[in-house]
Amino acid sequence: MKLDAIFSWKRMCDYKSLENEFFWNFAKLAVSSASQFHNTVLYTDKEGEKDFKKRGIMFNKVVILSEIENISGNVYCMPKIHAMMKHKHPYVHLDFDTWTNFEHKSEEMFGWGYPEVNLDYERDHLSIEYMYTEYFKKFKDNLEKYFDPAFTFQFDYGTVPNFGVFICNNPSLATSIYKKILWKLTDEDLDNSDKGHYAMLVEQFLFFKFVESYEIPYTFTYKISPFSFETNNRVVIANTPTDVNYQTGIHSKINKLKFVHFNEYKKFPTFSNTIIKLLLKKQNPI
């Protein structure tokens, strides 16, 4: 049985920022590519439903969640967590900067597109510094405050998944883990918190540490991201540095990949405004 491809959205910035960052280009590409392989579902609020409809981005189903309506903070993972806790059938949750080129699936309970931190594979000083700064140092006090040392002491900081692509074959298990995390962090009132950096802790790090603690089987589609930016004019595709051709695009370079997560695209506006439009034309030829 094919997984549902679910998306989640609540606008947490102004419309001008979304336009300047070419967000809607990526959203169109993400949904249109996923729809070729999956039934698409959007979890959002009333404003979000209007925003996507206005821009011609259509889903097989749109679900208005009161939990998302009531969010007033900027912990950007909370709409996603509420969506995943609400969906009852096996799914893949996709971020709006993810291009799908095959059917997402995993033989295990959970699967991710790639690890954001994988020190078993990349143990250079930049990878170690990123793990230490973004996960260990940033959240050390929070972990000590809210979680039993017997639990946190066993943490392996060598692997942290990226949630651009998250495959869930057991929604009730994922929901129970997130409920436990949110209960532990009740005092932070995450739906109304202005601590946006908590998203990485709650969505990615803690969820995965519970998965490891419970010895739940999981998979990664790739050992490292199959795509990354160097500059507006140069990217890395399947570990190969590649010059960007602004006339023909990069479709011929990425068409063998299972997906591309255009992580950190906001830093590369020229690429976002040109290459993504070319990909959209390739995806939806006129």
Coordinates of N, CA and C in Angstrom, one line a residue, residues 160-261:
V160 N 21.9 12.2 14.0 CA 20.6 12.9 14.1 C 20.0 13.0 12.7
P161 N 18.7 12.6 12.6 CA 18.1 12.6 11.2 C 17.6 13.9 10.8
N162 N 17.6 14.2 9.5 CA 16.9 15.4 9.0 C 15.5 15.0 8.7
F163 N 14.5 15.8 9.0 CA 13.1 15.5 8.8 C 12.5 16.1 7.5
G164 N 13.3 16.4 6.5 CA 12.8 16.9 5.3 C 12.0 15.8 4.6
V165 N 12.4 14.5 4.8 CA 11.6 13.3 4.4 C 11.6 12.4 5.6
F166 N 10.4 12.2 6.2 CA 10.2 11.3 7.3 C 9.1 10.3 7.0
I167 N 9.5 9.0 7.0 CA 8.6 7.9 6.6 C 8.1 7.2 7.9
C168 N 6.8 7.1 8.1 CA 6.3 6.5 9.3 C 5.3 5.4 8.9
N169 N 5.7 4.2 9.2 CA 4.8 3.0 9.0 C 4.0 2.7 10.3
N170 N 4.2 3.4 11.4 CA 3.5 3.1 12.6 C 3.1 4.5 13.2
P171 N 2.1 5.1 12.7 CA 1.7 6.4 13.2 C 1.4 6.4 14.7
S172 N 0.7 5.4 15.2 CA 0.4 5.4 16.7 C 1.7 5.4 17.5
L173 N 2.7 4.7 17.1 CA 4.0 4.7 17.8 C 4.6 6.1 17.8
A174 N 4.6 6.7 16.6 CA 5.2 8.1 16.5 C 4.4 9.1 17.4
T175 N 3.1 8.9 17.4 CA 2.3 9.8 18.2 C 2.6 9.7 19.7
S176 N 2.8 8.4 20.1 CA 3.0 8.2 21.5 C 4.4 8.8 21.9
I177 N 5.4 8.7 21.0 CA 6.7 9.3 21.3 C 6.6 10.8 21.4
Y178 N 5.9 11.5 20.5 CA 5.7 12.9 20.5 C 4.9 13.4 21.7
K179 N 3.9 12.6 22.1 CA 3.1 13.0 23.2 C 4.0 12.9 24.5
K180 N 4.9 12.0 24.6 CA 5.8 11.9 25.7 C 6.7 13.1 25.8
I181 N 7.3 13.5 24.6 CA 8.2 14.6 24.5 C 7.5 15.9 24.9
L182 N 6.3 16.1 24.4 CA 5.5 17.3 24.7 C 5.1 17.4 26.1
W183 N 4.8 16.2 26.7 CA 4.4 16.2 28.1 C 5.6 16.6 29.0
K184 N 6.8 16.1 28.6 CA 8.0 16.4 29.4 C 8.3 17.9 29.3
L185 N 7.9 18.5 28.2 CA 8.2 20.0 27.9 C 7.0 20.8 28.1
T186 N 6.0 20.4 28.9 CA 4.8 21.1 29.1 C 5.0 22.5 29.6
D187 N 6.0 22.7 30.4 CA 6.2 24.1 31.0 C 6.7 25.1 29.9
E188 N 7.2 24.6 28.8 CA 7.7 25.4 27.7 C 6.5 26.0 26.9
D189 N 5.3 25.4 27.0 CA 4.2 25.8 26.2 C 4.6 26.0 24.7
L190 N 5.0 25.0 24.1 CA 5.6 25.1 22.8 C 4.7 25.7 21.7
D191 N 3.4 25.5 21.8 CA 2.5 26.1 20.8 C 2.5 27.6 20.8
N192 N 2.9 28.2 21.9 CA 2.9 29.6 22.1 C 4.2 30.2 22.4
S193 N 5.3 29.4 22.3 CA 6.6 29.8 22.6 C 7.3 30.6 21.5
D194 N 8.2 31.5 21.9 CA 8.9 32.3 20.9 C 10.3 31.7 20.8
K195 N 10.6 30.5 21.3 CA 11.9 29.9 21.3 C 11.9 29.0 20.0
G196 N 12.1 29.6 18.9 CA 12.0 28.9 17.6 C 13.1 27.8 17.5
H197 N 14.2 28.0 18.1 CA 15.3 27.0 18.0 C 14.9 25.7 18.7
Y198 N 13.9 25.6 19.5 CA 13.4 24.4 20.1 C 13.0 23.3 19.0
A199 N 12.7 23.8 17.8 CA 12.2 22.9 16.8 C 13.2 21.7 16.5
M200 N 14.5 22.1 16.4 CA 15.5 21.0 16.2 C 15.5 20.0 17.3
L201 N 15.4 20.5 18.5 CA 15.4 19.6 19.7 C 14.2 18.7 19.7
V202 N 13.0 19.2 19.5 CA 11.8 18.5 19.7 C 11.5 17.6 18.5
E203 N 11.5 18.1 17.3 CA 11.1 17.4 16.1 C 12.2 16.3 15.8
Q204 N 13.4 16.7 15.8 CA 14.5 15.8 15.3 C 15.2 15.0 16.4
F205 N 15.9 15.8 17.2 CA 16.8 15.1 18.2 C 16.1 14.2 19.2
L206 N 15.2 14.8 19.9 CA 14.5 14.0 21.0 C 13.7 12.8 20.4
F207 N 13.0 13.0 19.3 CA 12.3 11.9 18.7 C 13.2 10.8 18.4
F208 N 14.3 11.1 17.8 CA 15.3 10.0 17.4 C 15.9 9.3 18.6
K209 N 16.2 10.1 19.6 CA 16.8 9.5 20.8 C 15.8 8.5 21.5
F210 N 14.5 8.8 21.4 CA 13.5 7.8 21.9 C 13.5 6.6 21.0
V211 N 13.6 6.8 19.7 CA 13.6 5.7 18.8 C 14.8 4.8 19.1
E212 N 16.0 5.4 19.4 CA 17.2 4.6 19.7 C 17.0 3.9 21.1
S213 N 16.4 4.7 22.0 CA 16.3 4.1 23.4 C 15.4 2.9 23.3
Y214 N 14.3 2.9 22.5 CA 13.4 1.8 22.5 C 13.8 0.7 21.5
E215 N 15.0 1.0 20.8 CA 15.5 0.0 19.8 C 14.5 -0.3 18.7
I216 N 13.9 0.8 18.2 CA 13.0 0.7 17.1 C 13.8 0.7 15.8
P217 N 13.5 -0.3 14.9 CA 14.3 -0.3 13.7 C 13.9 0.8 12.8
Y218 N 14.9 1.4 12.1 CA 14.7 2.5 11.2 C 15.7 2.4 10.0
T219 N 15.5 3.2 9.0 CA 16.4 3.2 7.8 C 16.6 4.7 7.4
F220 N 17.7 4.9 6.6 CA 18.0 6.1 5.9 C 18.1 5.8 4.4
T221 N 17.4 6.6 3.6 CA 17.5 6.4 2.2 C 19.0 6.6 1.7
Y222 N 19.6 7.7 2.2 CA 21.0 8.0 1.9 C 21.8 8.2 3.1
K223 N 23.1 7.9 3.1 CA 24.0 8.1 4.2 C 24.2 9.5 4.5
I224 N 24.3 10.3 3.5 CA 24.4 11.8 3.6 C 23.4 12.4 2.6
S225 N 23.1 13.7 2.7 CA 22.2 14.3 1.7 C 22.8 14.2 0.3
P226 N 21.9 13.8 -0.6 CA 22.4 13.6 -2.0 C 22.5 15.0 -2.7
F227 N 22.2 16.0 -2.0 CA 22.3 17.4 -2.7 C 22.6 18.4 -1.6
S228 N 23.5 19.3 -2.0 CA 23.8 20.4 -1.1 C 24.3 21.6 -1.9
F229 N 24.2 22.8 -1.4 CA 24.6 24.0 -2.0 C 26.1 24.3 -1.7
E230 N 26.8 24.9 -2.6 CA 28.1 25.5 -2.3 C 27.9 27.0 -2.6
T231 N 27.4 27.4 -3.8 CA 27.1 28.8 -4.1 C 25.9 28.8 -5.0
N232 N 25.5 30.0 -5.4 CA 24.4 30.0 -6.4 C 24.7 29.3 -7.7
N233 N 26.0 29.2 -8.0 CA 26.4 28.6 -9.3 C 27.0 27.2 -9.2
R234 N 27.1 26.7 -8.0 CA 27.7 25.4 -7.8 C 27.1 24.6 -6.7
V235 N 26.7 23.4 -7.0 CA 26.1 22.5 -6.0 C 26.8 21.2 -6.0
V236 N 26.5 20.4 -5.0 CA 27.0 19.0 -4.9 C 25.9 18.0 -5.1
I237 N 26.0 17.2 -6.1 CA 25.0 16.2 -6.4 C 25.6 14.8 -6.3
A238 N 25.1 14.0 -5.4 CA 25.6 12.6 -5.2 C 27.1 12.6 -5.0
N239 N 27.6 13.5 -4.1 CA 29.0 13.7 -3.8 C 29.8 14.3 -4.9
T240 N 29.2 14.8 -6.0 CA 30.0 15.3 -7.1 C 29.7 16.8 -7.2
P241 N 30.7 17.7 -7.1 CA 30.6 19.1 -7.3 C 30.1 19.3 -8.8
T242 N 29.1 20.2 -8.9 CA 28.4 20.3 -10.2 C 28.1 21.8 -10.4
D243 N 28.6 22.3 -11.6 CA 28.2 23.7 -12.0 C 26.8 23.8 -12.4
V244 N 26.1 24.9 -12.0 CA 24.7 25.1 -12.3 C 24.6 25.7 -13.7
N245 N 23.8 25.1 -14.6 CA 23.6 25.7 -15.9 C 22.2 26.4 -15.9
Y246 N 22.2 27.7 -16.0 CA 21.0 28.5 -15.8 C 20.2 28.6 -17.1
Q247 N 20.7 27.9 -18.2 CA 19.9 27.8 -19.4 C 19.1 26.5 -19.4
T248 N 19.7 25.4 -19.0 CA 19.0 24.1 -19.1 C 18.6 23.6 -17.8
G249 N 19.1 24.2 -16.7 CA 18.8 23.7 -15.4 C 19.6 22.5 -14.9
I250 N 19.1 21.8 -13.9 CA 19.9 20.7 -13.4 C 19.1 19.4 -13.4
H251 N 18.0 19.4 -14.1 CA 17.1 18.2 -14.1 C 17.9 16.9 -14.6
S252 N 18.7 17.1 -15.6 CA 19.5 15.9 -16.1 C 20.5 15.4 -15.1
K253 N 20.9 16.3 -14.1 CA 21.9 15.9 -13.1 C 21.2 15.2 -11.9
I254 N 20.0 15.5 -11.6 CA 19.3 15.0 -10.4 C 18.3 13.9 -10.7
N255 N 18.1 13.6 -12.0 CA 16.9 12.7 -12.3 C 17.2 11.3 -11.9
K256 N 18.4 10.9 -11.5 CA 18.7 9.6 -11.0 C 18.6 9.5 -9.4
L257 N 18.4 10.7 -8.8 CA 18.2 10.7 -7.4 C 16.8 10.4 -7.0
K258 N 16.6 9.8 -5.8 CA 15.3 9.5 -5.3 C 14.5 10.7 -4.9
F259 N 15.2 11.7 -4.3 CA 14.6 12.9 -4.0 C 15.7 13.9 -3.8
V260 N 15.3 15.2 -3.7 CA 16.3 16.3 -3.4 C 15.6 17.1 -2.3
H261 N 16.4 17.4 -1.3 CA 16.0 18.3 -0.2 C 16.8 19.6 -0.4

